[in-house]
mmCIF file of C-alpha atoms and ligand atoms in Angstrom:
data_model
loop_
_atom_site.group_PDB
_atom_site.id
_atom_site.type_symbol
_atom_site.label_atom_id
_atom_site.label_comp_id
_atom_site.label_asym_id
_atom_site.label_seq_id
_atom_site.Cartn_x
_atom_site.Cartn_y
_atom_site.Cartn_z
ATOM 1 C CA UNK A 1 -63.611 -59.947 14.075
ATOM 2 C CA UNK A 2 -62.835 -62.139 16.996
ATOM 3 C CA UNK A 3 -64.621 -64.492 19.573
ATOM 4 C CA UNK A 4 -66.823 -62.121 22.222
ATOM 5 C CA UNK A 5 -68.541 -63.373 25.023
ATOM 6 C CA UNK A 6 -70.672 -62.524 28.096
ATOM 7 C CA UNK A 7 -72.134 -63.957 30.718
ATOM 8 C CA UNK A 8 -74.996 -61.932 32.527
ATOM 9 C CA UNK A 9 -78.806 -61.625 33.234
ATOM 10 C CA UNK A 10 -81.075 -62.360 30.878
ATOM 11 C CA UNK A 11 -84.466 -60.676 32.954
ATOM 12 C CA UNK A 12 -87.803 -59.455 32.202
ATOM 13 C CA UNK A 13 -87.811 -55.569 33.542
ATOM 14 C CA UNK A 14 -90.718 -53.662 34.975
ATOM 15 C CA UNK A 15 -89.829 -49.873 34.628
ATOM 16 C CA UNK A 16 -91.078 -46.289 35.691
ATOM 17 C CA UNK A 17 -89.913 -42.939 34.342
ATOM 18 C CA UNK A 18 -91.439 -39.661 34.060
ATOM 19 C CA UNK A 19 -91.755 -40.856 30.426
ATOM 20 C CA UNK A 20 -93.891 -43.570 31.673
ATOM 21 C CA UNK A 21 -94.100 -46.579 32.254
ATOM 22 C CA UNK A 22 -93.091 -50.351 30.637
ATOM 23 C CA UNK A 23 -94.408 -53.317 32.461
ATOM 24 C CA UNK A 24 -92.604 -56.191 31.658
ATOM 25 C CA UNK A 25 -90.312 -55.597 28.786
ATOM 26 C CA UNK A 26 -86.805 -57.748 27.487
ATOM 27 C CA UNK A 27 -84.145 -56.309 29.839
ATOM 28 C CA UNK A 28 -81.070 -57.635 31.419
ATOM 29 C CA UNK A 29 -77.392 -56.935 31.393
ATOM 30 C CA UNK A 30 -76.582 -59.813 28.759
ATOM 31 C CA UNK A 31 -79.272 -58.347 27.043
ATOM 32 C CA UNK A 32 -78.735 -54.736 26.402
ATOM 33 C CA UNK A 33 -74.506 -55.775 26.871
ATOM 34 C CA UNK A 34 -75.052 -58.260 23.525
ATOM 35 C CA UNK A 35 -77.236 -56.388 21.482
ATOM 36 C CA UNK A 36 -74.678 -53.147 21.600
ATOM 37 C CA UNK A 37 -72.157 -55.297 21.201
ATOM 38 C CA UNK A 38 -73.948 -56.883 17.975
ATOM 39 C CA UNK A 39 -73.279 -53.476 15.985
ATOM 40 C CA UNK A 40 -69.599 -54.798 15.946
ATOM 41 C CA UNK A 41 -68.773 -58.463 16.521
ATOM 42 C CA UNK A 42 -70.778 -61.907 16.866
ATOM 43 C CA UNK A 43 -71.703 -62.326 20.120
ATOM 44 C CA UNK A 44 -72.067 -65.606 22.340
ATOM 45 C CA UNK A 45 -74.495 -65.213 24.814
ATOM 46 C CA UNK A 46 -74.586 -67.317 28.366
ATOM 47 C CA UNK A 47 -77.335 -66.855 30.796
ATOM 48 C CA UNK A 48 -80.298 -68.548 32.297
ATOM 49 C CA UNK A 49 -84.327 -67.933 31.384
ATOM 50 C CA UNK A 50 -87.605 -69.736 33.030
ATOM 51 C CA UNK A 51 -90.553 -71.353 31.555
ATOM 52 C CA UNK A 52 -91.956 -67.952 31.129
ATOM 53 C CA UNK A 53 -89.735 -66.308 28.623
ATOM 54 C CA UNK A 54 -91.454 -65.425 25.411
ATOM 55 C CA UNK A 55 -90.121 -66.368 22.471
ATOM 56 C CA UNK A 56 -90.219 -63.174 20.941
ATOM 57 C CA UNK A 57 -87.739 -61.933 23.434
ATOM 58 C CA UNK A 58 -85.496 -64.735 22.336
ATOM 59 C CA UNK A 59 -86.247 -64.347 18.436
ATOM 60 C CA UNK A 60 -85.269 -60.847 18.888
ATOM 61 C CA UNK A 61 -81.652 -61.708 19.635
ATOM 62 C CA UNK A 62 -81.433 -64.204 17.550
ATOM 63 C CA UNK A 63 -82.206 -61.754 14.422
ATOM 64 C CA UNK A 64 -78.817 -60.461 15.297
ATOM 65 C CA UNK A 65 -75.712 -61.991 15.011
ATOM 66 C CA UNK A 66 -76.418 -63.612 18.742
ATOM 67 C CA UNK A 67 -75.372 -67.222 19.254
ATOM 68 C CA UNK A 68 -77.738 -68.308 21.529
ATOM 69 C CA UNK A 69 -76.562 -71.873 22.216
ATOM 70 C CA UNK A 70 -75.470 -70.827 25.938
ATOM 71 C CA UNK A 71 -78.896 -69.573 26.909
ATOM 72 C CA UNK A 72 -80.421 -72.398 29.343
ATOM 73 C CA UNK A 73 -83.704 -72.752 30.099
ATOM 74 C CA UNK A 74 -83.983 -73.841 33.489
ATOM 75 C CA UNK A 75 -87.647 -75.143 35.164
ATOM 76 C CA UNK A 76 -88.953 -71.732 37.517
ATOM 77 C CA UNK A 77 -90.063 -68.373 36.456
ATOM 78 C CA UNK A 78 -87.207 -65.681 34.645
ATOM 79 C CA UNK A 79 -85.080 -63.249 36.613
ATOM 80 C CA UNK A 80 -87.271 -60.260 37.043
ATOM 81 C CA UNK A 81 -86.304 -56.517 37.650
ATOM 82 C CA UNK A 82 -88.354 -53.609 38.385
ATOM 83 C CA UNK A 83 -87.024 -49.957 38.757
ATOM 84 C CA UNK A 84 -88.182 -46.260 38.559
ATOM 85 C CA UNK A 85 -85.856 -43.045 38.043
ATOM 86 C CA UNK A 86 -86.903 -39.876 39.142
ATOM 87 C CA UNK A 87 -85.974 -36.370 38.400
ATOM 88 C CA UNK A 88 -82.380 -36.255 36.679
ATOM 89 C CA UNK A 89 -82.552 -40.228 36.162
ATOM 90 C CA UNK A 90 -79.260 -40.639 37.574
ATOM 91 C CA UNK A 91 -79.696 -43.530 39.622
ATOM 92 C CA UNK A 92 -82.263 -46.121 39.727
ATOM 93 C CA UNK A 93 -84.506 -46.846 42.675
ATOM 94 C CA UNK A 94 -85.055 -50.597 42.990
ATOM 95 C CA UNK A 95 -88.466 -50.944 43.668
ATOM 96 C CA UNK A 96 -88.264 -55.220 43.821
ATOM 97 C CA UNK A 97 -85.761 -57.972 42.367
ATOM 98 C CA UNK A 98 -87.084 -61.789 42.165
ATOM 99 C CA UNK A 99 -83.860 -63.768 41.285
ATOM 100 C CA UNK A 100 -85.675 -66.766 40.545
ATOM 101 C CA UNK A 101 -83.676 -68.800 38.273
ATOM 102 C CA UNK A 102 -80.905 -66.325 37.961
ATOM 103 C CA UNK A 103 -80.438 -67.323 41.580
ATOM 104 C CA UNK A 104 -79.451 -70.571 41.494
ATOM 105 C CA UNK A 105 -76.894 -69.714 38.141
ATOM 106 C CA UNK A 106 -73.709 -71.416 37.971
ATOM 107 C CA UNK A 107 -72.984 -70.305 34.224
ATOM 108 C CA UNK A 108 -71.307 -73.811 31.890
ATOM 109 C CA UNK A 109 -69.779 -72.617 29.462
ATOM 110 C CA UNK A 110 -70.298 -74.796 26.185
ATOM 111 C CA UNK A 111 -67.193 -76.449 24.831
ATOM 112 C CA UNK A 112 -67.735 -74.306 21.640
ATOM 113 C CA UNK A 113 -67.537 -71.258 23.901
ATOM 114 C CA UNK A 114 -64.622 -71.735 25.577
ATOM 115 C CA UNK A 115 -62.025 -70.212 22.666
ATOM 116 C CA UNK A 116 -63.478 -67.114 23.286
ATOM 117 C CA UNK A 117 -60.563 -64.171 22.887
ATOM 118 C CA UNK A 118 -62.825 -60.996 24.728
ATOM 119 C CA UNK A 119 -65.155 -61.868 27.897
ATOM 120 C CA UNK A 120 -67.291 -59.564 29.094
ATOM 121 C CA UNK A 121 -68.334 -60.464 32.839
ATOM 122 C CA UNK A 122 -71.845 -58.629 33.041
ATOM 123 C CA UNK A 123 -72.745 -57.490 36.821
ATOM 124 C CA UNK A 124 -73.211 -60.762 39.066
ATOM 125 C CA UNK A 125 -71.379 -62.212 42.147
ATOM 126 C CA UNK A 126 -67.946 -62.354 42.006
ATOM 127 C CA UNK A 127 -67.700 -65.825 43.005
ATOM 128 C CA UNK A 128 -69.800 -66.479 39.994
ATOM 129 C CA UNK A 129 -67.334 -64.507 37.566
ATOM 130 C CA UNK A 130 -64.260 -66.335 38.543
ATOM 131 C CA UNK A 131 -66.082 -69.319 37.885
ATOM 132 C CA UNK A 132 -66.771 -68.401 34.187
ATOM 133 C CA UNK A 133 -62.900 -67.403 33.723
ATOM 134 C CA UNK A 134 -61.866 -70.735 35.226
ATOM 135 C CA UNK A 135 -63.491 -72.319 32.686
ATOM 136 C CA UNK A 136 -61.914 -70.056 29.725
ATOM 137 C CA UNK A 137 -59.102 -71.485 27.280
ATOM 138 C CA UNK A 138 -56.877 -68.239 26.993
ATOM 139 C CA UNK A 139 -58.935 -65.358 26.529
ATOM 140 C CA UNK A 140 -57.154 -62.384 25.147
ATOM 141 C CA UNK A 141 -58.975 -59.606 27.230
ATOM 142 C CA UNK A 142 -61.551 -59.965 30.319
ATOM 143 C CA UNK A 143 -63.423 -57.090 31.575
ATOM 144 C CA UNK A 144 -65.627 -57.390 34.509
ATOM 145 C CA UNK A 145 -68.947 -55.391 35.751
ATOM 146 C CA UNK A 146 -69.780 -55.206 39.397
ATOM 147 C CA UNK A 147 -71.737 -53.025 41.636
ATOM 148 C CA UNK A 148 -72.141 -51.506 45.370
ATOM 149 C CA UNK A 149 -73.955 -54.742 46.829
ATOM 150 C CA UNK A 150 -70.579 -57.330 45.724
ATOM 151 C CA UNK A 151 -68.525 -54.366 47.422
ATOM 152 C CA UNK A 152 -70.122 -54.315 50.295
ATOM 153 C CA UNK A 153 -71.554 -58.143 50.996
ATOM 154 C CA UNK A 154 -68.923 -60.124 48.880
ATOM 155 C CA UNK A 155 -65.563 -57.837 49.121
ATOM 156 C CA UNK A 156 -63.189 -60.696 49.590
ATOM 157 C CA UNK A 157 -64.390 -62.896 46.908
ATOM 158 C CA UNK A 158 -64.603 -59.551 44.793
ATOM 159 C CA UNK A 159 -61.156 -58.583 45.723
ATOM 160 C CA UNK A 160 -59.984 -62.470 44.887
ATOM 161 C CA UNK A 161 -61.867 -61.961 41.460
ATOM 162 C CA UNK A 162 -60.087 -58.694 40.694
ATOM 163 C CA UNK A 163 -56.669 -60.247 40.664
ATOM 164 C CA UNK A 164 -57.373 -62.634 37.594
ATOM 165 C CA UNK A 165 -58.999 -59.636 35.552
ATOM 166 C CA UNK A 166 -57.644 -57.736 32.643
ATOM 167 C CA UNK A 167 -60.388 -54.722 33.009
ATOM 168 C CA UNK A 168 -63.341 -53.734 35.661
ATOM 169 C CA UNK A 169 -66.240 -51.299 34.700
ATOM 170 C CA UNK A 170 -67.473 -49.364 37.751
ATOM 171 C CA UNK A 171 -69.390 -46.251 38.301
ATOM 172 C CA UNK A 172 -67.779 -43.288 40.574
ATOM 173 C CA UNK A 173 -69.661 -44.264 43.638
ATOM 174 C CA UNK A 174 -68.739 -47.904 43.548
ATOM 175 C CA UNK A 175 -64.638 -46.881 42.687
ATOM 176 C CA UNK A 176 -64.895 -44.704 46.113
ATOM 177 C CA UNK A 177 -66.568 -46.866 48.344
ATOM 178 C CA UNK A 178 -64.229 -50.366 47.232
ATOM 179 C CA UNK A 179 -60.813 -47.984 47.577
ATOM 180 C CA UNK A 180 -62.028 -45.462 50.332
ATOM 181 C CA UNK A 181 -60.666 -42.568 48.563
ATOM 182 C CA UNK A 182 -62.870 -39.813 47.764
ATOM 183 C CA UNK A 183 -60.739 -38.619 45.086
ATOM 184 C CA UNK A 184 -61.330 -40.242 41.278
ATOM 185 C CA UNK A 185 -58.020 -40.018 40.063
ATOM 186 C CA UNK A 186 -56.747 -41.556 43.360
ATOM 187 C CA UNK A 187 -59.499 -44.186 43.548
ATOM 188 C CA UNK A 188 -58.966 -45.243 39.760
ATOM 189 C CA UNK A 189 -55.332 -45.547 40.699
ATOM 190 C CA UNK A 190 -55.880 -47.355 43.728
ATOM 191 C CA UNK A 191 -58.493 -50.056 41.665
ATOM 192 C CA UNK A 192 -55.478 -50.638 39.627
ATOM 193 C CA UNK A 193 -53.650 -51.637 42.865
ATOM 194 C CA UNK A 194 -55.851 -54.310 43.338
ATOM 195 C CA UNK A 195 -55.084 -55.967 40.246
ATOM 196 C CA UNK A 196 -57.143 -54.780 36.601
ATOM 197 C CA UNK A 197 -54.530 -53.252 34.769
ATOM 198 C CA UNK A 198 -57.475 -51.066 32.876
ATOM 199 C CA UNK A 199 -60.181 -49.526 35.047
ATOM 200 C CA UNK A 200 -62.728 -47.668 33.310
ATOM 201 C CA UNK A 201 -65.109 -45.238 35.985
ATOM 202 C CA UNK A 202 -68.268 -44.602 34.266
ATOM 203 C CA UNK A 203 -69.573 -40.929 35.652
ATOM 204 C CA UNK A 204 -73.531 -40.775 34.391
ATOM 205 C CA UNK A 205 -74.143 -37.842 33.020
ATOM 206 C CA UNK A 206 -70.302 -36.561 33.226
ATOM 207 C CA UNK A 207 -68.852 -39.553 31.095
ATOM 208 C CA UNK A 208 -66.323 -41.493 31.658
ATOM 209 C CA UNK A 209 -62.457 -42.049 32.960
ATOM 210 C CA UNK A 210 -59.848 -44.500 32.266
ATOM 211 C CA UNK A 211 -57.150 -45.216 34.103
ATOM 212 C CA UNK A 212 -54.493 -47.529 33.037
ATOM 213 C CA UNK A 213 -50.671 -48.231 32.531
ATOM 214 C CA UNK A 214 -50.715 -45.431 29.956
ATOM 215 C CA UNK A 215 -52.288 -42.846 32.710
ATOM 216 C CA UNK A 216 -55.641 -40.972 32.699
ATOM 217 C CA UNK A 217 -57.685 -40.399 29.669
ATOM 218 C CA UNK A 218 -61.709 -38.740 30.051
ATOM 219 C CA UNK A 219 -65.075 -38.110 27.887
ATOM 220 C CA UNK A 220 -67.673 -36.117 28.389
ATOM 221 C CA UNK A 221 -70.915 -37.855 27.946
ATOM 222 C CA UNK A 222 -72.778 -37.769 24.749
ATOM 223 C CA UNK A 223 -74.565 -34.517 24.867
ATOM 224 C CA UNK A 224 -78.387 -36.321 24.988
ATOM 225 C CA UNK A 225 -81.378 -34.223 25.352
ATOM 226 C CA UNK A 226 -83.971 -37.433 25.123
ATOM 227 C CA UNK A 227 -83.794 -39.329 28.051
ATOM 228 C CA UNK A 228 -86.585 -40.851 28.375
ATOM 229 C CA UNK A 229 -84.857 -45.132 29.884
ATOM 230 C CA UNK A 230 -81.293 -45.005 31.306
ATOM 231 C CA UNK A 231 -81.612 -48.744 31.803
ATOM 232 C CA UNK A 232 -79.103 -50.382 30.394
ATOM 233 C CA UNK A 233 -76.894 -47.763 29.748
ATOM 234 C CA UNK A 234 -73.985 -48.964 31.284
ATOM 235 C CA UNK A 235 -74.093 -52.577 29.875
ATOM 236 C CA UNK A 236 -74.963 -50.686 26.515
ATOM 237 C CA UNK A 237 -71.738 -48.570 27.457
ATOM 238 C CA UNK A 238 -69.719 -51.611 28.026
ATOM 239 C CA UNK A 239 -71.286 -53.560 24.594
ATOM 240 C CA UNK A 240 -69.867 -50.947 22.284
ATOM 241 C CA UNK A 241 -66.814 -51.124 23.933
ATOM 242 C CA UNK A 242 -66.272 -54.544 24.024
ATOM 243 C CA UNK A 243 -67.529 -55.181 20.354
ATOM 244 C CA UNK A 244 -65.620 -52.394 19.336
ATOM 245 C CA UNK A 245 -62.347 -53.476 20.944
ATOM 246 C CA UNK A 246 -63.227 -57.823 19.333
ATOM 247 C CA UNK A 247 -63.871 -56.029 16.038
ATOM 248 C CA UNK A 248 -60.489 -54.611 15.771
ATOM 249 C CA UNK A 249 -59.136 -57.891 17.819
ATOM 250 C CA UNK A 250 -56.451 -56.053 19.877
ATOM 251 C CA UNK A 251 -56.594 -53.526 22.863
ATOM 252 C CA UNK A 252 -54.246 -50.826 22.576
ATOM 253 C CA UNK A 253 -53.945 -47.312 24.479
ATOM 254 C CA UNK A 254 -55.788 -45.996 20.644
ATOM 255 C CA UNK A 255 -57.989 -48.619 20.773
ATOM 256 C CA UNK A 256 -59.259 -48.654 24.148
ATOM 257 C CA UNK A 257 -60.046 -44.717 23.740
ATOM 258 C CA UNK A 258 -61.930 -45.093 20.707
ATOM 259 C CA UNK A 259 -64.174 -47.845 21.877
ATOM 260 C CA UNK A 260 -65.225 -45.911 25.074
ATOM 261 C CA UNK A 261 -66.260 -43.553 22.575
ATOM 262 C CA UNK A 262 -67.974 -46.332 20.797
ATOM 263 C CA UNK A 263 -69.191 -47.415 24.172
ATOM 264 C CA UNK A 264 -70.374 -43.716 25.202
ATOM 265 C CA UNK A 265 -72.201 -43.467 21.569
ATOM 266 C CA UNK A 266 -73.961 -46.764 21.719
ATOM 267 C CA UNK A 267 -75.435 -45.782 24.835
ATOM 268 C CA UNK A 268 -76.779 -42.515 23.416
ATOM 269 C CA UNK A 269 -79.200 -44.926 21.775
ATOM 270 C CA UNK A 270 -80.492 -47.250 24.407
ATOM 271 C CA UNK A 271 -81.592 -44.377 27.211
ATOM 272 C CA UNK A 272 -84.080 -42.580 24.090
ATOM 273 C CA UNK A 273 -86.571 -45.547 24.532
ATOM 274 C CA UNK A 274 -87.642 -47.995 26.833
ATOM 275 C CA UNK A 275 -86.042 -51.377 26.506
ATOM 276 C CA UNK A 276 -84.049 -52.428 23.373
ATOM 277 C CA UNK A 277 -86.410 -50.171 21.439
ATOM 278 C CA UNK A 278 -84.045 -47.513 20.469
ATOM 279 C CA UNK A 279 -81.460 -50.167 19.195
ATOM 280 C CA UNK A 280 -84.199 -52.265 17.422
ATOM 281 C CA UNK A 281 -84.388 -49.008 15.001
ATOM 282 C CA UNK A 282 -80.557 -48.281 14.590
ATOM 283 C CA UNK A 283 -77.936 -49.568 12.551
ATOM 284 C CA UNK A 284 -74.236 -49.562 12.735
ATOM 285 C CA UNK A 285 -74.360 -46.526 10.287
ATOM 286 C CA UNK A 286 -75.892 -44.441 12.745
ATOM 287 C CA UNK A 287 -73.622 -44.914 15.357
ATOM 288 C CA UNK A 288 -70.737 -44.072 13.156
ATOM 289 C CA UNK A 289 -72.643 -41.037 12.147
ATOM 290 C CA UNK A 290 -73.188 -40.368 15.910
ATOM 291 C CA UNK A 291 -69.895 -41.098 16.811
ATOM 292 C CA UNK A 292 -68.323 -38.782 14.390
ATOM 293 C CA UNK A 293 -70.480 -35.869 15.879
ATOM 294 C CA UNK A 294 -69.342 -36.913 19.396
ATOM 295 C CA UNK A 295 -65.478 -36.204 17.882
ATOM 296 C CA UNK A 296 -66.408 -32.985 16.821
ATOM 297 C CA UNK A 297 -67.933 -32.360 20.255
ATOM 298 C CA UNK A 298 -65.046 -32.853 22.218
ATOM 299 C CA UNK A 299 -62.389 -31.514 19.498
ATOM 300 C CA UNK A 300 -60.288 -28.833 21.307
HETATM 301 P P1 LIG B 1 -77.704 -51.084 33.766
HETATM 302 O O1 LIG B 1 -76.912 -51.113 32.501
HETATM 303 O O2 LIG B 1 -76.825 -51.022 34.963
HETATM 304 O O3 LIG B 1 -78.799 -50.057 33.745
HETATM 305 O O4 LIG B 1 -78.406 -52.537 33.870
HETATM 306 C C1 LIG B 1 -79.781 -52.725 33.669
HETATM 307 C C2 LIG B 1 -80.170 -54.191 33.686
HETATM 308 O O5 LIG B 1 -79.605 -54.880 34.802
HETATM 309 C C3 LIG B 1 -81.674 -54.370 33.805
HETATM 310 O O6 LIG B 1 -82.202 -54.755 32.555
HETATM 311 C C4 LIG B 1 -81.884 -55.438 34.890
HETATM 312 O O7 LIG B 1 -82.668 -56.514 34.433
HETATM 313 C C5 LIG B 1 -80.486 -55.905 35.233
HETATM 314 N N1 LIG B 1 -80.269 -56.097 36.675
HETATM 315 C C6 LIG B 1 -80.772 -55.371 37.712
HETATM 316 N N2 LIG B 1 -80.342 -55.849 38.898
HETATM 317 C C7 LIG B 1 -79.520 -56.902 38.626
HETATM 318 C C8 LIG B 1 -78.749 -57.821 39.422
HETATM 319 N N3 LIG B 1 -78.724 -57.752 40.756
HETATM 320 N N4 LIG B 1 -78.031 -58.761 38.769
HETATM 321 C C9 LIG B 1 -78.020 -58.824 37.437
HETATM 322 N N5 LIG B 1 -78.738 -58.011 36.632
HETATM 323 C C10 LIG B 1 -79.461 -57.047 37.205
#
């Protein structure tokens, strides 16, 4: 076991899917990223909520082995999402964001918080990321999250950010448009230019890629037939990865491969149900159970 943290959104989602619909349920990529990560390894959570956040949302990490001593509560209403997915659910369509006090964030991280070995840096503004390292003793591996708007609106300060990084998470439209290359391989390679000496491409539906000093490695997806909330699947992705990778306390090439599989697995869970509801019912046990029929999936 070692000392995992990440610092994300902690938000209160509104989401459509031809499943249905979930008005207001516990969302947020701290969120889903801790509780997948919770299978594995303690957790230390920092993030903002408002007056509004019910304490059930908050009792249901703390049931899990979440330390929750990072979690402000600031005065203002919670970060709130809403979304809606249509047809293959590949992408979400942001239907409104209100920041609230997620926009005024400037993550402290408490003393006791500071040893931390793996840091996860759940999707925010890069500005705000290299704040959160700069305040980090020696961590032993730091992966970060990002997305198209930081590529687009914030590039230099995303490009400064990339340079102190051990990892970055992005999906296969945000690896072409921050490299210009249209080719994966290429772009992966040309991410690793810019300073992460891991880059992991998540692909949807088509899995994943990693490209580090060791080369290329790929998954398929798991092979899910339920999809009924991909919310959350890719800090879900990046939770059983990360928890994975503190569990065994050391990323190497053997590692690193298993816990994307770990990652991919954990996943599998969270897009069967709306909101954490799939984890809620799953243990550890299953997603060793799952994992092991993921091997046998992709054994050649
Ligand atoms: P994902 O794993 O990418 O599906 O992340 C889903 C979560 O990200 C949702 O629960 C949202 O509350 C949260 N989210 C959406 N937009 C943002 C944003 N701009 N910054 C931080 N978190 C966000």
């Amino acid at each position: 076991m070692s000392k995992l943290l990440v610092v994300g959104s902690v938000a209160i989602d509104s989401i459509e899917t031809p499943h249905g619909k979930a008005p207001n349920v516990q969302g947020g990529s701290a969120v889903y990223f801790s509780y997948a990560a919770s299978f594995f390894n303690p957790v230390r959570l920092v993030g903002v909520v408002g007056q509004d956040f019910p304490k059930a949302f908050e009792d249901v990490l703390a049931a899990r082995k979440i330390d929750l001593r990072g979690l402000e509560r600031a005065d203002g209403k919670t970060f709130r999402w809403s979304g809606r997915y249509e047809g293959a659910m590949n992408s979400a369509e942001t239907l409104s964001v209100e920041l609230n006090v997620f926009g005024n964030f400037e993550p402290k991280i408490p003393q006791a918080f500071r040893d931390s070995q793996f840091v996860f840096l759940a999707n925010g503004g890069p500005d705000t990321q290299r704040h959160v390292l700069e305040q980090m003793r020696k961590p032993r591996f730091t992966l970060a999250d990002t997305m198209n708007l930081w590529i687009s609106e914030t590039r230099p300060q995303l490009l400064k950010l990339l340079k102190l990084v051990d990892g970055i998470v992005l999906n296969d439209g945000e690896a072409r448009m921050l490299t210009g290359e249209s080719n994966l391989i290429k772009a992966g390679r040309a991410v690793r230019q810019l300073g992460p000496n891991t880059v992991i491409i998540k692909k949807g539906e088509h899995g994943s890629l990693l490209v580090d000093k060791d080369g290329l490695f790929g998954l398929p997806a798991y092979p899910a037939e339920r999809v009924v909330d991909p919310t959350g699947a890719g800090d879900s992705f990046a939770g059983g990865l990360m928890g994975y990778l503190a569990r065994q306390g050391k990323v190497t090439d053997a590692n690193l491969r298993r816990a994307i599989a770990y990652g991919t697995v954990t996943a599998s869970f969270t897009i069967e149900d709306f909101s954490l509801n799939r984890l809620r019912q799953i243990k550890l046990a299953d997603i060793q159970r799952r994992f092991r029929e993921f091997r046998s999936f992709v054994r050649l």
